[in-house]
Short mmCIF file of C-alpha atoms and ligand atoms in Angstrom, two decimals:
data_model
loop_
_atom_site.label_atom_id
_atom_site.label_comp_id
_atom_site.label_asym_id
_atom_site.label_seq_id
_atom_site.Cartn_x
_atom_site.Cartn_y
_atom_site.Cartn_z
CA UNK A 1 7.92 0.70 -24.11
CA UNK A 2 7.52 -1.21 -20.42
CA UNK A 3 4.44 -2.47 -19.97
CA UNK A 4 3.39 -1.16 -15.94
CA UNK A 5 2.74 -2.91 -13.70
CA UNK A 6 -0.44 -2.18 -10.41
CA UNK A 7 -0.08 -4.78 -8.13
CA UNK A 8 -1.70 -4.80 -4.52
CA UNK A 9 -0.15 -5.55 -2.09
CA UNK A 10 -2.73 -6.61 1.33
CA UNK A 11 -0.88 -6.72 3.30
CA UNK A 12 -2.28 -8.60 7.32
CA UNK A 13 -5.74 -7.52 5.49
CA UNK A 14 -8.35 -10.46 5.00
CA UNK A 15 -10.46 -12.93 5.41
CA UNK A 16 -11.12 -16.37 3.83
CA UNK A 17 -14.15 -14.72 2.67
CA UNK A 18 -13.24 -11.81 2.51
CA UNK A 19 -9.89 -12.58 0.23
CA UNK A 20 -13.40 -14.68 -1.84
CA UNK A 21 -14.85 -11.02 -1.68
CA UNK A 22 -12.07 -8.48 -3.01
CA UNK A 23 -11.29 -11.22 -5.57
CA UNK A 24 -15.01 -11.82 -7.72
CA UNK A 25 -15.11 -7.91 -7.08
CA UNK A 26 -12.30 -7.15 -9.06
CA UNK A 27 -13.65 -9.65 -11.25
CA UNK A 28 -16.43 -8.21 -11.81
CA UNK A 29 -14.28 -4.44 -12.04
CA UNK A 30 -11.05 -5.20 -13.98
CA UNK A 31 -11.15 -4.82 -17.84
CA UNK A 32 -8.62 -6.48 -18.57
CA UNK A 33 -5.57 -4.98 -20.98
CA UNK A 34 -3.17 -5.97 -22.31
CA UNK A 35 -0.19 -2.05 -20.98
CA UNK A 36 -0.96 -3.63 -17.10
CA UNK A 37 0.07 -5.76 -15.54
CA UNK A 38 -1.93 -6.44 -12.84
CA UNK A 39 -0.85 -7.86 -9.00
CA UNK A 40 -2.69 -8.97 -5.65
CA UNK A 41 0.02 -10.44 -2.72
CA UNK A 42 -3.23 -12.01 -0.50
CA UNK A 43 -1.41 -13.53 3.19
CA UNK A 44 -0.32 -16.88 2.74
CA UNK A 45 -2.63 -18.74 4.11
CA UNK A 46 -5.69 -17.03 1.17
CA UNK A 47 -3.27 -17.75 -1.56
CA UNK A 48 -4.82 -21.53 -3.08
CA UNK A 49 -8.02 -18.96 -2.78
CA UNK A 50 -6.27 -16.99 -4.74
CA UNK A 51 -4.64 -19.24 -7.38
CA UNK A 52 -7.62 -20.66 -7.22
CA UNK A 53 -9.96 -17.99 -8.05
CA UNK A 54 -8.12 -16.42 -10.66
CA UNK A 55 -6.91 -19.05 -13.10
CA UNK A 56 -8.82 -17.96 -15.94
CA UNK A 57 -8.34 -14.06 -14.72
CA UNK A 58 -5.23 -11.84 -15.82
CA UNK A 59 -4.44 -11.38 -12.18
CA UNK A 60 -0.93 -12.58 -11.08
CA UNK A 61 -0.69 -13.89 -7.09
CA UNK A 62 1.94 -13.51 -5.37
CA UNK A 63 3.40 -13.44 -1.34
CA UNK A 64 4.77 -10.91 0.73
CA UNK A 65 7.59 -12.53 1.19
CA UNK A 66 9.30 -15.39 1.65
CA UNK A 67 12.22 -17.45 3.09
CA UNK A 68 15.34 -17.83 1.64
CA UNK A 69 16.30 -21.89 2.97
CA UNK A 70 14.52 -24.74 0.76
CA UNK A 71 13.20 -26.48 4.20
CA UNK A 72 13.72 -27.35 7.68
CA UNK A 73 13.69 -25.70 10.95
CA UNK A 74 12.09 -22.37 10.38
CA UNK A 75 8.90 -21.72 12.70
CA UNK A 76 6.67 -20.02 10.58
CA UNK A 77 8.42 -19.59 7.58
CA UNK A 78 7.66 -20.64 3.82
CA UNK A 79 10.25 -21.38 0.85
CA UNK A 80 9.68 -20.87 -2.44
CA UNK A 81 9.58 -24.11 -3.62
CA UNK A 82 6.23 -24.19 -1.04
CA UNK A 83 5.04 -21.03 -3.22
CA UNK A 84 5.46 -22.36 -5.98
CA UNK A 85 4.27 -25.59 -5.45
CA UNK A 86 0.25 -23.72 -5.57
CA UNK A 87 0.91 -21.87 -8.85
CA UNK A 88 3.04 -18.24 -7.10
CA UNK A 89 6.02 -17.42 -8.33
CA UNK A 90 6.37 -13.33 -7.45
CA UNK A 91 7.00 -12.45 -4.05
CA UNK A 92 7.31 -9.38 -2.98
CA UNK A 93 10.95 -8.66 -0.46
CA UNK A 94 11.96 -6.77 1.77
CA UNK A 95 9.07 -4.33 2.30
CA UNK A 96 9.69 -1.24 4.30
CA UNK A 97 7.52 -3.30 6.83
CA UNK A 98 9.26 -6.18 6.87
CA UNK A 99 13.28 -4.90 7.50
CA UNK A 100 11.09 -2.50 9.96
CA UNK A 101 9.12 -5.36 12.50
CA UNK A 102 10.78 -8.66 11.71
CA UNK A 103 15.05 -7.33 11.50
CA UNK A 104 14.93 -7.81 7.83
CA UNK A 105 19.08 -7.53 7.13
CA UNK A 106 20.65 -6.96 4.30
CA UNK A 107 22.24 -10.33 4.10
CA UNK A 108 19.09 -12.17 5.12
CA UNK A 109 17.59 -10.32 1.70
CA UNK A 110 20.88 -11.13 -0.64
CA UNK A 111 19.67 -14.91 0.49
CA UNK A 112 16.31 -14.00 -0.49
CA UNK A 113 16.40 -12.29 -3.58
CA UNK A 114 19.15 -15.02 -5.04
CA UNK A 115 16.31 -17.89 -3.91
CA UNK A 116 13.40 -16.03 -5.99
CA UNK A 117 16.56 -15.87 -8.29
CA UNK A 118 17.29 -19.86 -8.52
CA UNK A 119 13.78 -20.65 -8.16
CA UNK A 120 12.57 -18.03 -11.67
CA UNK A 121 10.66 -16.09 -9.47
CA UNK A 122 9.47 -12.68 -9.98
CA UNK A 123 10.90 -10.59 -7.29
CA UNK A 124 9.62 -7.54 -6.82
CA UNK A 125 12.91 -5.96 -4.78
CA UNK A 126 11.47 -3.22 -2.31
CA UNK A 127 13.98 -0.01 -1.85
CA UNK A 128 13.46 3.21 -0.38
CA UNK A 129 14.50 5.50 2.77
CA UNK A 130 13.41 6.68 5.78
CA UNK A 131 11.98 10.74 6.57
CA UNK A 132 15.36 11.27 8.59
CA UNK A 133 17.89 9.93 5.96
CA UNK A 134 15.93 11.95 3.16
CA UNK A 135 15.79 15.05 5.50
CA UNK A 136 19.63 14.42 5.08
CA UNK A 137 19.86 13.85 2.82
CA UNK A 138 21.50 10.41 2.32
CA UNK A 139 18.33 9.19 0.27
CA UNK A 140 19.73 8.08 -2.92
CA UNK A 141 22.71 6.70 -0.98
CA UNK A 142 20.54 4.90 0.81
CA UNK A 143 18.69 3.63 -1.93
CA UNK A 144 21.77 2.84 -4.04
CA UNK A 145 23.15 0.57 -1.24
CA UNK A 146 20.14 -1.05 -0.92
CA UNK A 147 19.89 -2.34 -4.28
CA UNK A 148 23.83 -2.77 -4.62
CA UNK A 149 23.03 -5.26 -1.39
CA UNK A 150 21.13 -7.58 -1.86
CA UNK A 151 20.94 -7.99 -5.92
CA UNK A 152 24.14 -7.10 -6.83
CA UNK A 153 25.77 -10.40 -6.70
CA UNK A 154 22.71 -11.20 -9.51
CA UNK A 155 23.67 -11.70 -12.56
CA UNK A 156 22.45 -9.98 -15.85
CA UNK A 157 19.94 -12.47 -16.03
CA UNK A 158 18.00 -12.42 -13.10
CA UNK A 159 16.78 -9.25 -13.95
CA UNK A 160 14.61 -10.55 -16.22
CA UNK A 161 12.51 -11.40 -12.49
CA UNK A 162 13.69 -9.00 -10.90
CA UNK A 163 11.05 -5.85 -10.54
CA UNK A 164 12.43 -2.30 -8.31
CA UNK A 165 9.46 -0.74 -6.04
CA UNK A 166 10.55 1.82 -5.09
CA UNK A 167 8.66 3.24 -1.93
CA UNK A 168 9.86 5.64 0.54
CA UNK A 169 9.21 5.06 4.30
CA UNK A 170 7.77 8.16 5.23
CA UNK A 171 4.99 7.96 2.44
CA UNK A 172 3.63 4.26 3.30
CA UNK A 173 -0.21 4.20 4.50
CA UNK A 174 0.56 8.21 5.78
CA UNK A 175 -1.63 9.86 3.51
CA UNK A 176 1.75 11.66 2.10
CA UNK A 177 3.50 10.97 -1.42
CA UNK A 178 6.01 11.55 -2.03
CA UNK A 179 5.69 14.29 -5.64
CA UNK A 180 5.44 12.90 -9.07
CA UNK A 181 9.03 14.60 -9.33
CA UNK A 182 10.58 13.57 -6.81
CA UNK A 183 9.34 10.38 -7.57
CA UNK A 184 10.17 10.50 -11.02
CA UNK A 185 14.12 11.75 -9.79
CA UNK A 186 14.21 8.98 -7.53
CA UNK A 187 13.68 6.83 -10.67
CA UNK A 188 16.14 8.30 -13.06
CA UNK A 189 18.52 7.58 -10.38
CA UNK A 190 17.63 4.44 -9.95
CA UNK A 191 17.48 3.68 -13.32
CA UNK A 192 22.16 5.40 -13.63
CA UNK A 193 22.66 2.78 -10.86
CA UNK A 194 21.43 -0.05 -13.33
CA UNK A 195 23.04 0.91 -15.50
CA UNK A 196 26.32 2.33 -14.33
CA UNK A 197 26.53 -1.65 -13.20
CA UNK A 198 24.43 -3.60 -15.97
CA UNK A 199 24.88 -1.33 -18.71
CA UNK A 200 21.95 1.27 -20.72
CA UNK A 201 20.10 -1.89 -21.69
CA UNK A 202 19.13 -3.55 -19.38
CA UNK A 203 18.74 -0.13 -16.99
CA UNK A 204 16.33 0.57 -19.32
CA UNK A 205 14.20 -2.62 -19.44
CA UNK A 206 13.60 -3.09 -15.69
CA UNK A 207 9.83 -1.88 -14.20
CA UNK A 208 9.74 0.25 -11.40
CA UNK A 209 7.11 0.99 -9.46
CA UNK A 210 6.34 3.72 -7.35
CA UNK A 211 4.81 2.83 -3.33
CA UNK A 212 3.37 5.04 -0.83
CA UNK A 213 0.41 6.36 -0.24
CA UNK A 214 -0.89 6.37 -4.08
CA UNK A 215 -4.71 6.82 -4.64
CA UNK A 216 -7.77 7.22 -7.24
CA UNK A 217 -7.11 10.51 -6.79
CA UNK A 218 -2.86 10.84 -7.04
CA UNK A 219 -2.47 7.68 -9.50
CA UNK A 220 -2.22 9.15 -12.96
CA UNK A 221 0.04 11.39 -12.46
CA UNK A 222 3.05 10.03 -10.23
CA UNK A 223 2.27 6.71 -13.68
CA UNK A 224 2.95 9.04 -16.28
CA UNK A 225 6.68 9.70 -15.16
CA UNK A 226 8.91 8.16 -17.84
CA UNK A 227 10.21 5.95 -15.48
CA UNK A 228 8.27 5.47 -12.96
CA UNK A 229 6.07 2.09 -14.46
CA UNK A 230 3.26 1.47 -12.39
CA UNK A 231 2.74 1.67 -7.89
CA UNK A 232 3.01 -1.40 -6.27
CA UNK A 233 -0.79 0.32 -3.64
CA UNK A 234 -1.38 -0.65 0.19
CA UNK A 235 -4.29 0.54 1.15
CA UNK A 236 -5.82 1.48 -1.19
CA UNK A 237 -6.30 -2.40 -2.83
CA UNK A 238 -8.21 -3.49 0.40
CA UNK A 239 -10.48 -1.92 -1.83
CA UNK A 240 -11.81 -2.92 -5.17
CA UNK A 241 -12.82 0.07 -7.19
CA UNK A 242 -10.15 2.28 -5.81
CA UNK A 243 -7.41 -0.71 -7.31
CA UNK A 244 -9.42 -0.92 -10.20
CA UNK A 245 -9.08 2.93 -10.61
CA UNK A 246 -6.13 2.43 -10.49
CA UNK A 247 -5.57 0.25 -12.71
CA UNK A 248 -7.12 2.23 -15.11
CA UNK A 249 -4.82 5.30 -14.85
CA UNK A 250 -2.37 3.19 -15.53
CA UNK A 251 -3.49 2.51 -19.10
CA UNK A 252 -3.58 6.06 -19.54
C1 PEP B 1 2.73 -0.64 1.05
O1 PEP B 1 2.41 -0.82 1.81
O2 PEP B 1 3.38 -1.33 -0.10
C2 PEP B 1 2.75 0.09 0.19
C3 PEP B 1 2.95 1.43 -0.56
O3 PEP B 1 1.56 0.76 1.14
P1 PEP B 1 0.41 2.68 0.83
O4 PEP B 1 0.01 2.29 -0.20
O5 PEP B 1 -0.79 2.17 2.73
O6 PEP B 1 1.08 4.00 1.19
#
């Protein structure tokens, strides 16, 4: 059985003080459960505080991005080694906002995925098609190439620390969710794509999260689909009660 994951992507939200408040609210509300792994990804500057506040509580802390180089003249960037040094060993890579607004290319993501593997970091790797691509019937091709371009150079053992997040771009922050059947269809396709390349065992073991306007009201139905192993949550991860309700939905 695959343990579900509920991961909160805070994006560029919450000051240091607000981070402390939200984490304390989560610690009060969340009722940890062996069947669900909970992750939050605050902005870089608030990661050390998040790690400190959560050292005795089963919520993992992730970064929202990292650079592929170890160090050097990359103004404004943060390396895998820097994250590990503060106790962060999970990173979200390839989020559609990074691809769209910061021009992250397949080549960059391949290097980042390789760096995450080299540094033994868990890589929550985001894929997903744009609305135009879905309307043109190209969504499977798009997602397959996003996975192949960034991840297929990696050896099988790298996948112990890879989680795929399927996030249709048209559903992120729009209030428009993929139907549970649309999510299931793509998750199954992703699993089959991985099975063809790496074999059935790997495909059966990898966790595939759905992301895109998941809310307390729709989480349970989406998570009930057989190939959906939890969610990557944006907006609703900023409210402790909503995030807690989504974690609860993953338990059932
Ligand atoms: C996301 O940014 O990963 C996301 C899924 O956002 P939202 O839940 O707000 O659609």
